[in-house]
Coordinates of C-alpha atoms in Angstrom, one line a residue:
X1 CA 26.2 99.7 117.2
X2 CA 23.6 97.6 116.4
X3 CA 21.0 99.4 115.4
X4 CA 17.1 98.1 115.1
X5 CA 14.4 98.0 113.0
X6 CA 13.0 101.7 114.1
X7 CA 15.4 103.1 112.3
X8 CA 14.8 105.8 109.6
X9 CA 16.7 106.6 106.6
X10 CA 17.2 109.8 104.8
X11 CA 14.7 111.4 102.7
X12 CA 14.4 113.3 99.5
X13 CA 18.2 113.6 98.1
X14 CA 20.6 112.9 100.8
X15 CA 18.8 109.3 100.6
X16 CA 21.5 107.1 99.9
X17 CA 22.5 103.5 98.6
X18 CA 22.4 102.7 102.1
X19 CA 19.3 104.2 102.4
X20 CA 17.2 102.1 100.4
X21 CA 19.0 98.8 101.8
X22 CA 18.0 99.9 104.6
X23 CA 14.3 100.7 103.5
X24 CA 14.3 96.7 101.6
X25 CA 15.6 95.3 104.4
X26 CA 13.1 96.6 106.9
X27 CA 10.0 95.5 104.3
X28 CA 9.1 99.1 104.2
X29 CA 9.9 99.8 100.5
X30 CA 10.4 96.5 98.2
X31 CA 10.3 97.8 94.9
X32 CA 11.8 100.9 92.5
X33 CA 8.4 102.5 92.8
X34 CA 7.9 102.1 96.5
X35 CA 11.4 103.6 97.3
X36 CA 10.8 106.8 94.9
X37 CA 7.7 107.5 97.0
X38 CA 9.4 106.9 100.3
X39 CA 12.5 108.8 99.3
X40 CA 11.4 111.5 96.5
X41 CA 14.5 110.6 95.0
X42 CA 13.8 110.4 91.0
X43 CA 13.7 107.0 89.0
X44 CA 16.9 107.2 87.1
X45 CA 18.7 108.0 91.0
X46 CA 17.0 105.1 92.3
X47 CA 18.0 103.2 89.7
X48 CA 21.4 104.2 89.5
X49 CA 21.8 103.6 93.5
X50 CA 20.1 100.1 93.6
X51 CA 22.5 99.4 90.9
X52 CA 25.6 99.9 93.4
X53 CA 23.6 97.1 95.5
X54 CA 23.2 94.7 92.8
X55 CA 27.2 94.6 91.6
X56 CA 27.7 94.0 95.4
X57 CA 25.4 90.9 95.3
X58 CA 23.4 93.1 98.2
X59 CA 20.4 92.5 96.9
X60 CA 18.1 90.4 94.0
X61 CA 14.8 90.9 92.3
X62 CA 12.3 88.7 93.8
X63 CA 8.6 87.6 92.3
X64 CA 6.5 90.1 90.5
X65 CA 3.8 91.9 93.4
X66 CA 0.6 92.7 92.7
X67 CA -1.0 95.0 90.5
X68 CA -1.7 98.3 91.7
X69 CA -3.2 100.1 89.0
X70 CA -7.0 99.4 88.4
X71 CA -6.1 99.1 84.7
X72 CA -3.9 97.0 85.0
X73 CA -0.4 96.4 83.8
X74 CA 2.7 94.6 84.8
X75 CA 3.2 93.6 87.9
X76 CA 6.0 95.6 90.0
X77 CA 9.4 93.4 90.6
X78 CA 9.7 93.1 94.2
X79 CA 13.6 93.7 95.3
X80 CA 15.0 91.4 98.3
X81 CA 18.2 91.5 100.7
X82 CA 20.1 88.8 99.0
X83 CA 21.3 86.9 102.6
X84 CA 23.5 84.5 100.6
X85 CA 26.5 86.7 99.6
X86 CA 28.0 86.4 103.0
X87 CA 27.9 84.3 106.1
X88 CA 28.9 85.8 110.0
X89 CA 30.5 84.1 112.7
X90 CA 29.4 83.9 116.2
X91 CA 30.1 82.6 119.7
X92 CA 28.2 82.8 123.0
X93 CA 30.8 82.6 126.5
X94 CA 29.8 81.2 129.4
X95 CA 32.1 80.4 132.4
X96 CA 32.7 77.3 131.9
X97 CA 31.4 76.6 128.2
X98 CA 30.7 78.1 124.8
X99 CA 28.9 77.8 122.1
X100 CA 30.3 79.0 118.3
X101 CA 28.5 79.2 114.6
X102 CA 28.2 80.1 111.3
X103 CA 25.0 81.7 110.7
X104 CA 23.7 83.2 107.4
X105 CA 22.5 86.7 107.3
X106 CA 19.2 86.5 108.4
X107 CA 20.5 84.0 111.3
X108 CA 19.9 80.4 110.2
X109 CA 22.9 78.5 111.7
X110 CA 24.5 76.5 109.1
X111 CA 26.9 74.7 111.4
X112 CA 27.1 75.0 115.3
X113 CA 29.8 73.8 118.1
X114 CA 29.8 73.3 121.4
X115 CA 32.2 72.4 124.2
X116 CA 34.1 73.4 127.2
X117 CA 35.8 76.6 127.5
X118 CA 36.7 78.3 131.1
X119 CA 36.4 81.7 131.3
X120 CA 39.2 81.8 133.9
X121 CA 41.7 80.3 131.9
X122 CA 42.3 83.3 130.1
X123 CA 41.5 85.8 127.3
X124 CA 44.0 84.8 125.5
X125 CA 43.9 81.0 125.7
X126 CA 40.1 81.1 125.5
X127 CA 39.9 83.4 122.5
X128 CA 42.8 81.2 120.6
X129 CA 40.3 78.2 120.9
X130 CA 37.7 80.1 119.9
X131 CA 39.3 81.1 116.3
X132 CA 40.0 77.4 115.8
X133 CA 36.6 76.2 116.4
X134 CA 35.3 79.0 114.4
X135 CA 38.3 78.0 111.2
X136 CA 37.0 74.6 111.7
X137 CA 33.3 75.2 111.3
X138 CA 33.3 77.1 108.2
X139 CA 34.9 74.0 106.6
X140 CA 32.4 72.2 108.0
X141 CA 29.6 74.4 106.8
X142 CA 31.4 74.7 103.3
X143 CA 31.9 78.3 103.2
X144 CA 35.5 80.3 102.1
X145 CA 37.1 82.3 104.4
X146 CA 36.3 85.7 102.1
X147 CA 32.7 85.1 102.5
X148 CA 32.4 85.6 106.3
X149 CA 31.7 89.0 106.7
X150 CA 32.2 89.5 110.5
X151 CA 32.3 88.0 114.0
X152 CA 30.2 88.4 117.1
X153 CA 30.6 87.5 120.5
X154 CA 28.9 87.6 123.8
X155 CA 30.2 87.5 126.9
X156 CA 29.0 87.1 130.7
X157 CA 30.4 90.4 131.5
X158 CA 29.5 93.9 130.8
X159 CA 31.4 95.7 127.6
X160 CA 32.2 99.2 126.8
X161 CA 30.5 99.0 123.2
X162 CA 33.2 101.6 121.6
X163 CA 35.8 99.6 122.5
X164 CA 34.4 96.0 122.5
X165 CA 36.5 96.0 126.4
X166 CA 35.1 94.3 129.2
X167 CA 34.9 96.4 132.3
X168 CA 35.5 95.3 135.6
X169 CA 33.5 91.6 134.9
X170 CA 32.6 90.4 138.5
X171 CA 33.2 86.7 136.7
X172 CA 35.6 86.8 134.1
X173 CA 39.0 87.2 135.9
X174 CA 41.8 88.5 133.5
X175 CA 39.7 90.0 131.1
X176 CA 39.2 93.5 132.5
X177 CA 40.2 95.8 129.8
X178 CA 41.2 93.1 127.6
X179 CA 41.6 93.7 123.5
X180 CA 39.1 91.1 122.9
X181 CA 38.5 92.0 119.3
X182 CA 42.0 92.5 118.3
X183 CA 42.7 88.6 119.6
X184 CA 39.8 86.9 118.8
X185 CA 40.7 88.8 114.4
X186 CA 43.7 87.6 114.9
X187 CA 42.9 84.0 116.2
X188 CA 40.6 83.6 113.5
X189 CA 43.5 84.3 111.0
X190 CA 46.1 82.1 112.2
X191 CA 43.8 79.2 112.2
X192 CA 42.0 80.0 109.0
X193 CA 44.8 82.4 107.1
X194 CA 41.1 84.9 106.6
X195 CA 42.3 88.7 106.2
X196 CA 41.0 91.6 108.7
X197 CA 37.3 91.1 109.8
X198 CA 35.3 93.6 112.0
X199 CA 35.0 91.9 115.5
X200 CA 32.2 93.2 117.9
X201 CA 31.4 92.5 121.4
X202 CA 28.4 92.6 123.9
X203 CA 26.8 91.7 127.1
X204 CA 25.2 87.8 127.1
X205 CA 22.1 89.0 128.5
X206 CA 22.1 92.0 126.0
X207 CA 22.6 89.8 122.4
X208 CA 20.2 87.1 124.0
X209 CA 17.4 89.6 124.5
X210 CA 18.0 90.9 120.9
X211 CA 17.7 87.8 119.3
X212 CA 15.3 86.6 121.0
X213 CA 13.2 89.8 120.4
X214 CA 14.0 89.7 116.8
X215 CA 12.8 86.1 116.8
X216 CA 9.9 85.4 118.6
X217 CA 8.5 89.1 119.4
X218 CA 9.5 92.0 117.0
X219 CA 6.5 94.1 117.8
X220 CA 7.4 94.0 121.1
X221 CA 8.3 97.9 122.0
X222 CA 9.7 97.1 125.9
X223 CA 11.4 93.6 126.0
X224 CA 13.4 92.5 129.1
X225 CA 15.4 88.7 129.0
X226 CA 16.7 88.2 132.5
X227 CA 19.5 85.5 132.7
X228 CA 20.0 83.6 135.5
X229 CA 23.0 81.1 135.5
X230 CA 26.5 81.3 137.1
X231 CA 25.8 85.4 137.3
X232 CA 22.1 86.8 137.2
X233 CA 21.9 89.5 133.9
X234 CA 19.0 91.3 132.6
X235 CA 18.8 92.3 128.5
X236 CA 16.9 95.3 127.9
X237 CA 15.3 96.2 124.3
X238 CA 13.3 99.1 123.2
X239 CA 12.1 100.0 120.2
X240 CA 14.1 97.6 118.1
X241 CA 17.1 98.7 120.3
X242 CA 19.0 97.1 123.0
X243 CA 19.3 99.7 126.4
X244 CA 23.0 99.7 127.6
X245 CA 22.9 102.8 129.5
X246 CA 26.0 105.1 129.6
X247 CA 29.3 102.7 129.5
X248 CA 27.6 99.3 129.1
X249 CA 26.7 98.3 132.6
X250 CA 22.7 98.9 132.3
X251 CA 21.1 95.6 133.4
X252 CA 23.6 94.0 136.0
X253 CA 20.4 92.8 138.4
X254 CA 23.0 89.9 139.9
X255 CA 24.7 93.1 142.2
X256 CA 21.0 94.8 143.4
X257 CA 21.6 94.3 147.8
X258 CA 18.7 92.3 148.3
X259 CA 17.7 91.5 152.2
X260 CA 18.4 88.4 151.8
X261 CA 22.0 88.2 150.9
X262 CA 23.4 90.5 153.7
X263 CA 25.4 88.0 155.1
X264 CA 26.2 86.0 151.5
X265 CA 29.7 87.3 149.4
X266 CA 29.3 87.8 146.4
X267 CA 31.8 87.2 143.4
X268 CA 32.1 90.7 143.0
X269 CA 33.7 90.8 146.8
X270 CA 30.5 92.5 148.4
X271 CA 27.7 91.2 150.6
X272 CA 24.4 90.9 150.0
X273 CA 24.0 91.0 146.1
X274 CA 21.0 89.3 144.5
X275 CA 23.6 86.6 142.6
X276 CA 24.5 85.8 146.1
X277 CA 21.3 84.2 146.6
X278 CA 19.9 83.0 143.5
X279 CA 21.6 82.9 141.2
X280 CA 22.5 79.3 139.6
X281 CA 26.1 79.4 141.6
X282 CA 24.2 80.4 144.8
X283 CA 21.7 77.4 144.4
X284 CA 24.7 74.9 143.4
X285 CA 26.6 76.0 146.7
X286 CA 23.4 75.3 148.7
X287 CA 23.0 71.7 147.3
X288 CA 26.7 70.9 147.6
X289 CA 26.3 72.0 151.2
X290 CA 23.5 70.0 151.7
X291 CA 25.7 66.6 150.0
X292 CA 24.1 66.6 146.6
X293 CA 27.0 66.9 144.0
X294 CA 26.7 69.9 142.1
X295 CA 29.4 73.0 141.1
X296 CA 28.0 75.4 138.4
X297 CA 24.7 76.3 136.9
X298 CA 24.7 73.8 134.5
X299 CA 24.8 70.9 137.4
X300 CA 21.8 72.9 138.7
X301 CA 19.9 72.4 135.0
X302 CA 20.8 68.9 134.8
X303 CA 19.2 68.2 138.4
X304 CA 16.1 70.4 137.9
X305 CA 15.8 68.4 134.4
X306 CA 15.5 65.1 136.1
X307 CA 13.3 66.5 138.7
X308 CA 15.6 66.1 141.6
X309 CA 12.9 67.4 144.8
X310 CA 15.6 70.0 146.2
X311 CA 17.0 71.0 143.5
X312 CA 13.9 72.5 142.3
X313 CA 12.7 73.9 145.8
X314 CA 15.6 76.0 145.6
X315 CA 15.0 76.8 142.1
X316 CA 11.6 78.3 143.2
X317 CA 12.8 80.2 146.4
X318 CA 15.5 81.5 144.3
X319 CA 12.8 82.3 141.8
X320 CA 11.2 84.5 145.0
X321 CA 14.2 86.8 145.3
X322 CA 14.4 87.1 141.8
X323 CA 10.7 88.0 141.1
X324 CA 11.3 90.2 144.3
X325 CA 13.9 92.9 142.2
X326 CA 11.9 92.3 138.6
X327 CA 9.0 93.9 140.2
X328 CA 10.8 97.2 140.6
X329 CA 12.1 96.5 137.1
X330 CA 8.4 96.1 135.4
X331 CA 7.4 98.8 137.3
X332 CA 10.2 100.9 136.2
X333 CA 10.4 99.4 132.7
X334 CA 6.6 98.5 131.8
X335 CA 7.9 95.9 129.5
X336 CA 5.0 94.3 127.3
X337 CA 8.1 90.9 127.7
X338 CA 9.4 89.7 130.2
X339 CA 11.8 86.6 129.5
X340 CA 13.5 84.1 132.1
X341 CA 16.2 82.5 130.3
X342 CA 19.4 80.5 131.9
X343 CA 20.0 77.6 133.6
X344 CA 17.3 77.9 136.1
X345 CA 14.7 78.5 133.6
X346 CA 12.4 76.1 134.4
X347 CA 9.2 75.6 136.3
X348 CA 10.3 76.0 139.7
X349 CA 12.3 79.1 139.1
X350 CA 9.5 80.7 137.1
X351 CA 6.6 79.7 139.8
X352 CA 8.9 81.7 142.5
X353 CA 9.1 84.5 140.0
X354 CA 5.6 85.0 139.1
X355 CA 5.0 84.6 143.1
X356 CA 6.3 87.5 143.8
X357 CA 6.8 90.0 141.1
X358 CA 2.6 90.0 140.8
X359 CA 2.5 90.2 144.5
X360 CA 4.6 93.2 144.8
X361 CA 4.3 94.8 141.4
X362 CA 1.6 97.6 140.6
X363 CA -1.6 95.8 138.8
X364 CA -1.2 98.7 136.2
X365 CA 2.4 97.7 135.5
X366 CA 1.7 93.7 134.7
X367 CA -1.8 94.0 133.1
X368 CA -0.3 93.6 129.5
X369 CA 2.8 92.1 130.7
X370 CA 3.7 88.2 129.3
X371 CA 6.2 86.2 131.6
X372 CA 7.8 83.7 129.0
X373 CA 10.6 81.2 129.2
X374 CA 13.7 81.5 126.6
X375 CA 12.3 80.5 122.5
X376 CA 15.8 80.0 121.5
X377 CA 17.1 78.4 124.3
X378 CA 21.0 78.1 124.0
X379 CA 21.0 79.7 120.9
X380 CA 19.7 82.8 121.9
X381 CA 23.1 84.5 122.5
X382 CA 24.3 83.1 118.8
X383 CA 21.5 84.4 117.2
X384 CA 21.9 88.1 119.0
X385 CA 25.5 88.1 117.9
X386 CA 25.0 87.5 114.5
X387 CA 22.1 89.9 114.3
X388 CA 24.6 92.4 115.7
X389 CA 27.0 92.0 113.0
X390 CA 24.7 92.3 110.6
X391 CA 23.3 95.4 112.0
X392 CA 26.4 96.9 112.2
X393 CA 27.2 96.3 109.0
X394 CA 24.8 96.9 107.2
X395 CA 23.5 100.0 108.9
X396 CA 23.2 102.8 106.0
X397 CA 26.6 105.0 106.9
X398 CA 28.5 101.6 106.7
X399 CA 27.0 100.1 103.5
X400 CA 28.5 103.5 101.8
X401 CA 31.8 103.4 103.3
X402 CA 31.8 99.4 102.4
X403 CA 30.8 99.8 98.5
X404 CA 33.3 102.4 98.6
X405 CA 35.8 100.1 99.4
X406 CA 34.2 97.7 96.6
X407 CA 34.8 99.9 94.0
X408 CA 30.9 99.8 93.2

């Protein structure tokens, strides 16, 4: 559903309105003269087409580029994706927190909330919360209900894209199967009286490692975000794509059977899984055994940020197992990325990774390879939803079904 900016429109005279959005938006064609050579389509055709985008307040004439004639002339009008005609909303779930916005529609957040929201209280009481906080923000941001254009969430479990369904989430009990998008439109409504809005729904891992690849490395052909917090969750994109596999479940490293774990349950009700170990629950149960106060991820962070001494040992021999399965991964993968991001994405973690993925990982497979920390931090996830949205949205078949329904 969402898309990427690989993606090639329609040539010659099946090129639509959609088409040369499309072409604008990616940079590749930014004025009447550069989309007639890209799409053979005639001038008056392009013309009357960008004129569909122009009474939808799509798109606006920028500055004047350069001259390309030798003898000179006017200057060509350059034509831009107009990102103020709408706004998107977008929330990020953790298990015991979340994190909602309003973004514009290249993904500056224009108002942002945070606060506590467990994942095991509920779809339904979870989701209800969520379409207050997102009513309440768009006040806040000073936006009207009929300018949002659409919602995105992510969610720490994986989704059956088509349906925007959680499937058997190892960590979100309740919410197998659940109409999330159907709840979370109607949410939104009764605290905000909005009419229907598109609702889609993805992996965590998945919309972090799509805006973060968006962001901070869109050249980047094989990008992999590995989250490690309550769960352990890898994002996989390629070519301007995120990787799902099949039904959704591509990227669930937290349930690889790593030595390690064979006597450790897992979540999921097996033994032996890699979110057993290392994951930020697994270190939290280790230091609550051990007396020092701690029940999540997040208590995990908040010791590792004031540099408590086993705290961060952990950190790094979890770090070890983890970097132990990514070096299958990057072998597998040859990603040119490869991003820890979570609550134990810190120093420790990331020494224990490096340790040994480029110990046990072929020299040919990590010779180009960058091991980064999260850019975005806790806004990754946002800033992937959003993106998604807009993807989705304004994907070519959708902006001619949507001016359709303009009545332009």
């Amino acid at each position: 559903m969402t898309g990427g900016p690989g993606r090639t429109g329609r040539a010659g005279s099946q090129a639509s309105a959609g088409d040369l959005l499309e072409l604008v938006r990616s940079g590749r064609a930014t004025t009447r003269g550069a989309l007639q050579h890209a799409t053979g389509l005639s001038r008056a055709t392009v013309g009357q087409r960008l004129d569909r985008l122009f009474r939808a307040g799509w798109l606006r004439e920028g500055a004047g580029g350069p001259v390309d004639s030798p003898l000179g002339g006017r200057p060509s009008i350059t034509l831009e994706f107009d990102d103020a005609h709408a706004v998107v909303l977008s929330a990020d779930l953790d298990t015991r927190h979340a994190r909602a916005a309003v973004l514009t529609l290249t993904g500056e957040i224009l108002a942002e909330h945070s606060g506590v929201l467990v994942i095991e209280d509920g779809p339904d009481a979870v989701l209800g919360e969520l379409g207050r906080w997102f009513a309440e923000l768009l006040e806040k941001a000073g936006h009207r209900t009929d300018e949002v254009c659409g919602i995105g969430l992510a969610v720490p479990g994986p989704v059956d894209t088509d349906t925007g369904r959680v499937v058997q989430p190892p960590i979100m009990p309740g919410w197998d199967g659940y109409d999330i998008r159907g709840r979370l439109a109607r949410a939104f409504t009764e605290h905000s009286g909005a009419g229907p809005l598109p609702v889609l729904v993805d992996n965590d891992a998945n919309l972090m490692a799509y805006g973060e690849q968006r962001t901070a490395y869109p050249d980047c052909s094989a990008f992999v975000l590995v989250k490690v917090s309550t769960g352990i969750g890898a994002g996989v994109v390629v070519d301007g794509s995120v990787y799902r596999g099949i039904d959704g479940g591509a990227g669930d490293l937290g349930h690889i059977r790593v030595p390690a774990g064979a006597d450790a349950l897992c979540r999921c009700g097996s033994y032996g899984c890699l979110a057993a170990v290392a994951s930020g629950g697994a270190v939290a149960r280790l230091l609550a055994e051990a007396g020092v106060p701690a029940a999540s991820g997040s208590d995990v962070r908040d010791l590792l940020a004031s540099g408590h001494p086993e705290a961060a040992a952990l950190a790094r021999d979890a770090g070890r197992q983890v970097g132990d399965v990514l070096a299958t991964v990057v072998t597998l993968l040859n990603p040119g990325v490869l991003m820890i991001a979570g609550d134990l994405a810190g120093t420790p973690f990331l020494t224990g990774v490096r340790e040994l993925l480029y110990q046990r990982a072929l020299p040919r497979s990590t010779a180009h390879l960058d091991v980064v920390t999260s850019r975005l931090g806790e806004r990754a996830g946002l800033v992937g939803a959003g993106a998604m949205v807009v993807e989705y949205l304004y994907a070519p078949e959708r902006v001619e079904e949507r001016l359709a329904a303009l009545g332009v």
